[in-house]
Amino acid sequence: MYVCYSWLKKLVNFDADVNEVADKLTMAGTKVETIKYFGDKINGIVTGKILEIKKHPDADKLVVMQIDIGDKKLQIITGAKNIFEGAIVPVALHNSVLADGTKIKKSKIRGEISEGMLCSIQELGYNKNQYPEAPEDGIYIFKNDVELGKDVCEILELKDIVIDFEITSNRSDCLSVYGIARETAAVFDKDLKKLRLEDLDIEENNFDFEIKNRDLCKRYMAQEIKNIKIEASPQWLRHRLIISGINPVNNIVDVTNYVMIETGQPLHAFDADKINNKRVIVRNAFEDEKVKTLDGTERNLNKDILVISDDEKILALAGIMGAENSKINSETKNVLLEAANFDAYNIRQSAKKLNLRTDASAKFEKEIDFNLAEFAMKRALYLIKELNIGEIDGKTFDFCLMEKNSFRKINLNVDKINNLLGLNVLKEDMVKILEKLEFKIENDVVYVPSFRKDIEGDADIAEEILRFYGYEKLNLSLPKNNNVGGNNKNNILDNKIKNILVAQGAFEIKNFSFASYEECKKFYLGNDLDKKIVKILNPLGEEFNFMRNNLVAGMIKSLVFNFNKKNQARVLFELGKVFELNSDSDREKFANEKKVLCIGFYGEKDFFDMKGIIENLFYELKIFEFNFDKSDIKFLHKHRQAKIFVDGRYIGYLGEYFDEAQEIKSRIYLAVLELENIYNRAFCKVKFKELNKFPEIERDLALLVNKNMTAKEIYNIILEFKQKNKVGILKKIDLFDVYEGKNLDKDLKSMGYKLIFRANDRTLKDEEINLIMENMISFLREKYDINLRV
């Protein structure tokens, strides 16, 4: 938000310099981003009158002038074509400086002395759009008689300061010079100068108005102005527009822009004679309806975009930009001036869809006060009358669904506010501060003005008082609460999981918690998706209209992004929440949130690499009772996927992502773990036990089994033998080889297992182990028809 410093000083009479103003306003919560100085380099340029022009004796394209600058006369040489005797022009004297920093010195040109230079508007730091009376290419000539020798910067108001404020979205009341002036007056304890306004005569006028969408337009005001005289605005008005970043156009358009900057309420002026049948309709656009806006671009609309139209055509995109067919030009005679209040969310969405963000839409999308429309209309009509731009018809149309000049009520509890602040502020000081901010206080009740939408309770009132009472007056003290902070077990485990994965070469990612319906459906493993999915009431767009129920969609997008950036391989993980409803009755309540870990990679890795990552994770978390089993998840490869169990409880899955329309030419592997059961079984503290003093014995076992048998089934069969025969010394069963092909029947495969035996109280002997192996082989052959491979 740009604010002209000289304009601010007109509204609040304070003596502080701009740096002190910036510091105090920042400390009061209205943060200053930058301070920009205009014309600060210009020096030594004064007004001068051309007394005589003679041709240069030694140059055909140059002339020698005698110029009166008030206290003396100068000789200056120029090649400008638009000068004439009697013209008053800007004269850069010896040792003067132009806007771009160029220094002007006395010099000799083709044998003649030149004691300075005449200046164009560009050399003064501006352009013809900002000063329309200036020639396109030539010396600037003052139209009116001005005092000779006077500083040009004062006459043209070339020097000024602009303060750039960062305004948060909840403070739409500060999106104007007047709003900033209100804050400034409170900071310096000065009076705020009231703006001069024109009284309104609210009744039906010569136009027929119809507000079809009253949800998106809660207030609409319009005023006809006749016999307009289109011309350039006065210098002071153009200066304030220029310094605020807006180029002047003509007097009526400039007034609408000026009032928008001054009050924060966007206005729009229509050429009244171009409105068919004097009928104005506020409605939604038709699907695929088109309009050419003031920037010359034809735009395709949809039914969600609010427009202003007549019987035949669209006149404006409500709150965003006018249409070319009703714009003000040099032939305009009558104007319809509009001041309205449009729905903030709709304006923001419409501007985003059209890729068209304007000064007006930027203000509307912050939800400005609906009473501001009347205030701005009164101010604009006053300026139109004061500048003699046109004749005010005297009848103003005003459609308003809200209670005008309404106030919210909050009890002024002095003790509670002082308790919140830890101060002892007197009641009269509180009242004084609040009244400076245009709150009303009667019988210990604070009436909050409608433009302060951010004030809702005692804490907000306390903050307003503290902002202007002074943060520096707060007493330093230690917190009275004895609670000791720190991470809980789940947070500790989250950090440990992240460290374990990073140590294995993975990178953490964070995706949006929003998803489209298609993403929720594609990776959903349950039933009745429509009863479980969490819909967002005010989504950012169609791609983000649901809370995500899985992390897989975001993971795949991230992997594809990395692949397209030419990363040869990448291991990523995300630890985040997914959302789901319990039943239909929960739709008006909060959704369940589950913490989930998703791991994904592509490159020179396969299914067993992912399995290894999971196993390492479990070992590091001291989870040893886990296993993998068959799975049939639809979006994973049929033969390269598995369910994951911890202590017999299902906690997730892993496998190769399968999609016929896959975007990258590399296999993608995924793993998804629900963390609740991991939290319950992981040990944050490590327990040590004495190392076994006795050696272990290894035996390899190569088995010929049916091709359809899984490693899990073989593991369970060997485990069955161990338990049935009470072979406690069998400590570990590891699969190390799977073979199919040559020298084996097509229905068989070979599976190699490493068996590890160890006793806690003795050294095992080969004879004991050989006997166990013989019994195991007999058990496998007789009960399950599993034979040794020889």
Short mmCIF file of C-alpha atoms in Angstrom, two decimals, residues 140-443:
data_model
loop_
_atom_site.label_atom_id
_atom_site.label_comp_id
_atom_site.label_asym_id
_atom_site.label_seq_id
_atom_site.Cartn_x
_atom_site.Cartn_y
_atom_site.Cartn_z
CA TYR A 140 8.28 21.64 -21.02
CA ILE A 141 6.49 25.01 -21.19
CA PHE A 142 4.44 26.35 -18.28
CA LYS A 143 0.92 27.29 -19.33
CA ASN A 144 0.25 29.80 -16.59
CA ASP A 145 2.33 32.78 -15.54
CA VAL A 146 4.64 31.73 -12.76
CA GLU A 147 7.20 33.59 -10.71
CA LEU A 148 10.60 33.68 -12.40
CA GLY A 149 13.53 32.05 -10.63
CA LYS A 150 11.20 29.82 -8.59
CA ASP A 151 12.19 26.20 -7.89
CA VAL A 152 10.51 24.01 -10.53
CA CYS A 153 10.13 21.18 -7.99
CA GLU A 154 7.74 23.30 -5.94
CA ILE A 155 5.63 24.33 -8.93
CA LEU A 156 5.33 20.84 -10.46
CA GLU A 157 5.46 19.03 -7.10
CA LEU A 158 8.32 16.89 -8.33
CA LYS A 159 9.70 16.11 -4.89
CA ASP A 160 7.84 13.87 -2.51
CA ILE A 161 8.14 10.72 -0.44
CA VAL A 162 6.20 7.47 -0.76
CA ILE A 163 5.83 5.10 2.19
CA ASP A 164 5.12 1.48 1.27
CA PHE A 165 3.05 -0.26 3.96
CA GLU A 166 2.59 -4.00 4.34
CA ILE A 167 -1.13 -4.41 5.11
CA THR A 168 -2.28 -7.77 6.45
CA SER A 169 -5.45 -9.35 5.03
CA ASN A 170 -7.48 -8.66 8.21
CA ARG A 171 -6.85 -4.88 8.07
CA SER A 172 -8.73 -3.81 4.95
CA ASP A 173 -9.43 -0.51 6.75
CA CYS A 174 -5.77 0.41 6.20
CA LEU A 175 -5.90 -0.07 2.42
CA SER A 176 -6.31 3.67 1.96
CA VAL A 177 -4.57 6.95 2.70
CA TYR A 178 -7.40 7.88 5.06
CA GLY A 179 -7.06 4.59 6.93
CA ILE A 180 -3.31 5.11 7.38
CA ALA A 181 -3.99 8.70 8.43
CA ARG A 182 -6.36 7.39 11.13
CA GLU A 183 -3.55 5.20 12.49
CA THR A 184 -1.07 8.09 12.26
CA ALA A 185 -3.39 10.44 14.17
CA ALA A 186 -3.69 7.88 16.95
CA VAL A 187 0.09 7.31 17.10
CA PHE A 188 0.91 11.03 17.38
CA ASP A 189 -2.23 11.90 19.39
CA LYS A 190 -3.32 14.41 16.74
CA ASP A 191 -6.69 15.18 15.19
CA LEU A 192 -7.61 13.53 11.90
CA LYS A 193 -8.82 16.03 9.31
CA LYS A 194 -12.28 15.04 8.12
CA LEU A 195 -12.80 14.74 4.37
CA ARG A 196 -15.27 17.07 2.73
CA LEU A 197 -18.34 15.20 1.48
CA GLU A 198 -21.38 15.90 -0.66
CA ASP A 199 -24.81 15.17 0.75
CA LEU A 200 -26.82 12.48 -1.04
CA ASP A 201 -30.47 12.43 -2.04
CA ILE A 202 -31.27 8.69 -1.85
CA GLU A 203 -34.16 7.84 -4.15
CA GLU A 204 -34.91 6.23 -7.49
CA ASN A 205 -33.19 7.98 -10.37
CA ASN A 206 -33.46 7.93 -14.15
CA PHE A 207 -31.94 4.44 -14.44
CA ASP A 208 -33.59 1.07 -13.85
CA PHE A 209 -31.47 -1.16 -11.56
CA GLU A 210 -31.87 -4.90 -10.93
CA ILE A 211 -29.63 -6.79 -8.46
CA LYS A 212 -30.11 -10.43 -9.46
CA ASN A 213 -27.38 -11.97 -7.29
CA ARG A 214 -27.82 -10.48 -3.84
CA ASP A 215 -25.43 -12.94 -2.23
CA LEU A 216 -22.51 -11.54 -4.21
CA CYS A 217 -23.62 -7.90 -4.20
CA LYS A 218 -24.85 -6.68 -0.83
CA ARG A 219 -24.69 -2.99 -1.69
CA TYR A 220 -24.92 -1.11 -4.98
CA MET A 221 -24.95 2.68 -5.31
CA ALA A 222 -25.12 4.72 -8.51
CA GLN A 223 -25.25 8.42 -9.35
CA GLU A 224 -25.75 10.10 -12.73
CA ILE A 225 -23.53 13.07 -13.59
CA LYS A 226 -24.48 15.15 -16.63
CA ASN A 227 -22.73 17.54 -19.00
CA ILE A 228 -19.24 16.23 -18.26
CA LYS A 229 -16.28 18.32 -19.40
CA ILE A 230 -13.47 15.85 -20.11
CA GLU A 231 -10.06 17.43 -19.55
CA ALA A 232 -6.84 16.97 -17.62
CA SER A 233 -7.07 16.90 -13.83
CA PRO A 234 -5.48 19.69 -11.77
CA GLN A 235 -1.79 19.40 -10.92
CA TRP A 236 -2.28 18.46 -7.21
CA LEU A 237 -4.59 15.57 -8.06
CA ARG A 238 -2.35 14.24 -10.82
CA HIS A 239 0.65 14.46 -8.50
CA ARG A 240 -1.01 12.33 -5.83
CA LEU A 241 -2.03 9.72 -8.40
CA ILE A 242 1.45 9.61 -9.94
CA ILE A 243 3.16 9.33 -6.59
CA SER A 244 0.76 6.48 -5.69
CA GLY A 245 1.67 4.54 -8.82
CA ILE A 246 -1.33 5.40 -11.05
CA ASN A 247 -1.06 7.30 -14.32
CA PRO A 248 -3.59 10.14 -14.79
CA VAL A 249 -6.14 9.64 -17.61
CA ASN A 250 -8.75 12.40 -17.47
CA ASN A 251 -10.58 14.29 -14.76
CA ILE A 252 -13.52 11.89 -14.22
CA VAL A 253 -11.41 8.70 -14.29
CA ASP A 254 -8.78 10.38 -12.12
CA VAL A 255 -11.41 11.24 -9.49
CA THR A 256 -12.51 7.59 -9.26
CA ASN A 257 -8.90 6.45 -8.86
CA TYR A 258 -8.15 9.25 -6.40
CA VAL A 259 -11.11 8.35 -4.18
CA MET A 260 -10.16 4.66 -4.31
CA ILE A 261 -6.67 5.49 -3.01
CA GLU A 262 -8.00 7.99 -0.48
CA THR A 263 -10.87 5.93 1.00
CA GLY A 264 -10.08 2.34 -0.03
CA GLN A 265 -13.39 1.96 -1.94
CA PRO A 266 -13.09 1.21 -5.69
CA LEU A 267 -15.41 3.25 -7.92
CA HIS A 268 -16.27 2.84 -11.59
CA ALA A 269 -17.54 5.38 -14.10
CA PHE A 270 -19.67 4.27 -17.09
CA ASP A 271 -20.47 6.35 -20.14
CA ALA A 272 -24.18 6.72 -19.34
CA ASP A 273 -25.17 7.21 -22.99
CA LYS A 274 -23.77 3.78 -23.85
CA ILE A 275 -26.04 1.97 -21.37
CA ASN A 276 -28.92 0.50 -23.36
CA ASN A 277 -32.42 1.58 -22.20
CA LYS A 278 -30.83 3.07 -19.05
CA ARG A 279 -31.03 -0.39 -17.50
CA VAL A 280 -28.29 -1.75 -15.20
CA ILE A 281 -28.28 -5.40 -14.11
CA VAL A 282 -25.98 -7.05 -11.57
CA ARG A 283 -25.92 -10.73 -12.51
CA ASN A 284 -23.76 -13.78 -13.10
CA ALA A 285 -22.25 -14.14 -16.54
CA PHE A 286 -23.61 -16.81 -18.85
CA GLU A 287 -21.45 -19.82 -19.57
CA ASP A 288 -18.92 -18.99 -22.35
CA GLU A 289 -20.12 -15.35 -22.50
CA LYS A 290 -17.43 -13.01 -23.84
CA VAL A 291 -16.44 -9.42 -23.12
CA LYS A 292 -13.59 -7.13 -24.18
CA THR A 293 -12.20 -5.36 -21.13
CA LEU A 294 -10.57 -1.93 -20.91
CA ASP A 295 -7.13 -3.44 -21.51
CA GLY A 296 -8.27 -4.53 -24.99
CA THR A 297 -8.37 -8.26 -24.16
CA GLU A 298 -11.37 -10.42 -25.01
CA ARG A 299 -12.18 -12.66 -22.06
CA ASN A 300 -14.20 -15.86 -21.84
CA LEU A 301 -16.45 -15.94 -18.78
CA ASN A 302 -18.32 -18.61 -16.85
CA LYS A 303 -21.41 -18.63 -14.67
CA ASP A 304 -19.44 -18.00 -11.45
CA ILE A 305 -18.23 -14.54 -12.51
CA LEU A 306 -20.33 -11.54 -11.47
CA VAL A 307 -20.87 -8.85 -14.12
CA ILE A 308 -22.61 -5.50 -14.57
CA SER A 309 -24.69 -5.40 -17.77
CA ASP A 310 -27.53 -3.69 -19.55
CA ASP A 311 -30.18 -5.41 -21.69
CA GLU A 312 -27.71 -6.21 -24.46
CA LYS A 313 -24.14 -6.34 -23.26
CA ILE A 314 -21.74 -6.60 -20.35
CA LEU A 315 -20.62 -3.21 -19.04
CA ALA A 316 -18.02 -4.39 -16.50
CA LEU A 317 -16.56 -7.34 -14.65
CA ALA A 318 -17.88 -6.57 -11.16
CA GLY A 319 -15.12 -5.35 -8.87
CA ILE A 320 -12.37 -6.10 -11.40
CA MET A 321 -12.39 -4.06 -14.63
CA GLY A 322 -14.77 -2.21 -16.91
CA ALA A 323 -15.68 -3.21 -20.45
CA GLU A 324 -14.36 -1.33 -23.45
CA ASN A 325 -17.89 -0.67 -24.75
CA SER A 326 -18.77 1.69 -21.87
CA LYS A 327 -15.45 3.40 -21.19
CA ILE A 328 -15.02 7.13 -20.71
CA ASN A 329 -13.46 8.99 -23.65
CA SER A 330 -13.09 12.56 -24.90
CA GLU A 331 -16.65 12.52 -26.33
CA THR A 332 -18.35 11.40 -23.10
CA LYS A 333 -21.10 13.80 -21.99
CA ASN A 334 -22.90 11.91 -19.22
CA VAL A 335 -21.55 9.48 -16.64
CA LEU A 336 -23.03 6.89 -14.29
CA LEU A 337 -20.83 6.60 -11.22
CA GLU A 338 -20.90 3.26 -9.38
CA ALA A 339 -19.89 2.45 -5.77
CA ALA A 340 -20.62 -1.13 -4.67
CA ASN A 341 -19.68 -3.87 -2.25
CA PHE A 342 -18.99 -7.26 -3.84
CA ASP A 343 -18.28 -10.63 -2.25
CA ALA A 344 -14.56 -10.91 -1.44
CA TYR A 345 -14.27 -14.65 -2.16
CA ASN A 346 -16.03 -14.38 -5.53
CA ILE A 347 -13.85 -11.44 -6.62
CA ARG A 348 -10.68 -13.32 -5.64
CA GLN A 349 -11.77 -16.48 -7.51
CA SER A 350 -12.93 -14.55 -10.58
CA ALA A 351 -9.71 -12.53 -10.81
CA LYS A 352 -7.71 -15.74 -10.50
CA LYS A 353 -9.72 -17.53 -13.21
CA LEU A 354 -9.36 -14.57 -15.58
CA ASN A 355 -5.70 -14.00 -14.64
CA LEU A 356 -6.67 -10.36 -14.16
CA ARG A 357 -5.76 -8.75 -10.83
CA THR A 358 -6.39 -5.01 -10.61
CA ASP A 359 -6.16 -2.32 -7.93
CA ALA A 360 -9.93 -2.66 -7.47
CA SER A 361 -9.95 -6.46 -7.15
CA ALA A 362 -6.99 -6.33 -4.73
CA LYS A 363 -9.12 -4.20 -2.40
CA PHE A 364 -12.42 -6.05 -2.83
CA GLU A 365 -10.83 -9.43 -2.12
CA LYS A 366 -9.80 -8.15 1.35
CA GLU A 367 -13.53 -7.75 2.27
CA ILE A 368 -13.92 -4.00 2.57
CA ASP A 369 -16.59 -2.32 4.70
CA PHE A 370 -20.03 -2.09 3.01
CA ASN A 371 -20.54 1.40 4.53
CA LEU A 372 -17.47 2.57 2.62
CA ALA A 373 -19.49 2.72 -0.62
CA GLU A 374 -21.59 5.62 0.66
CA PHE A 375 -18.56 7.42 2.12
CA ALA A 376 -16.66 7.14 -1.19
CA MET A 377 -19.68 8.20 -3.25
CA LYS A 378 -20.08 11.34 -1.14
CA ARG A 379 -16.37 12.10 -1.47
CA ALA A 380 -16.33 11.58 -5.24
CA LEU A 381 -19.39 13.80 -5.76
CA TYR A 382 -17.79 16.53 -3.67
CA LEU A 383 -14.65 16.46 -5.84
CA ILE A 384 -16.68 16.41 -9.07
CA LYS A 385 -18.58 19.45 -7.88
CA GLU A 386 -15.46 21.21 -6.53
CA LEU A 387 -13.51 20.65 -9.76
CA ASN A 388 -16.53 21.65 -11.87
CA ILE A 389 -16.38 18.42 -13.87
CA GLY A 390 -20.14 18.02 -14.39
CA GLU A 391 -23.65 18.52 -13.02
CA ILE A 392 -24.78 16.17 -10.25
CA ASP A 393 -28.31 14.98 -10.96
CA GLY A 394 -29.16 15.03 -7.24
CA LYS A 395 -30.69 11.53 -7.05
CA THR A 396 -28.63 8.58 -5.85
CA PHE A 397 -29.66 4.93 -6.17
CA ASP A 398 -28.74 2.85 -3.10
CA PHE A 399 -29.45 -0.87 -2.77
CA CYS A 400 -28.29 -2.13 0.63
CA LEU A 401 -28.98 -5.48 2.33
CA MET A 402 -26.98 -4.66 5.47
CA GLU A 403 -27.77 -2.40 8.41
CA LYS A 404 -26.06 0.90 7.67
CA ASN A 405 -23.52 2.32 10.11
CA SER A 406 -23.88 -0.74 12.34
CA PHE A 407 -21.62 -1.38 15.34
CA ARG A 408 -20.62 -4.59 17.12
CA LYS A 409 -20.78 -4.34 20.91
CA ILE A 410 -18.03 -5.46 23.31
CA ASN A 411 -18.05 -4.73 27.03
CA LEU A 412 -15.14 -2.58 28.19
CA ASN A 413 -13.75 -4.63 31.08
CA VAL A 414 -10.84 -2.53 32.34
CA ASP A 415 -9.60 -5.10 34.87
CA LYS A 416 -9.66 -7.94 32.35
CA ILE A 417 -7.79 -5.89 29.74
CA ASN A 418 -5.11 -4.87 32.26
CA ASN A 419 -4.80 -8.48 33.34
CA LEU A 420 -4.27 -9.53 29.72
CA LEU A 421 -1.66 -6.82 29.19
CA GLY A 422 0.06 -7.06 32.57
CA LEU A 423 -0.31 -3.28 32.88
CA ASN A 424 -2.33 -0.76 34.79
CA VAL A 425 -3.80 1.43 32.04
CA LEU A 426 -6.35 3.99 33.25
CA LYS A 427 -9.85 3.74 31.86
CA GLU A 428 -9.72 7.30 30.48
CA ASP A 429 -6.55 6.43 28.56
CA MET A 430 -8.24 3.37 27.09
CA VAL A 431 -11.25 5.43 26.02
CA LYS A 432 -9.04 8.13 24.48
CA ILE A 433 -7.12 5.61 22.36
CA LEU A 434 -10.28 3.84 21.18
CA GLU A 435 -12.04 7.09 20.29
CA LYS A 436 -9.01 8.13 18.21
CA LEU A 437 -9.61 4.95 16.20
CA GLU A 438 -13.30 5.93 15.75
CA PHE A 439 -14.70 3.44 18.27
CA LYS A 440 -17.62 4.70 20.35
CA ILE A 441 -17.75 4.11 24.10
CA GLU A 442 -20.97 4.50 26.05
CA ASN A 443 -21.75 3.10 29.51
#
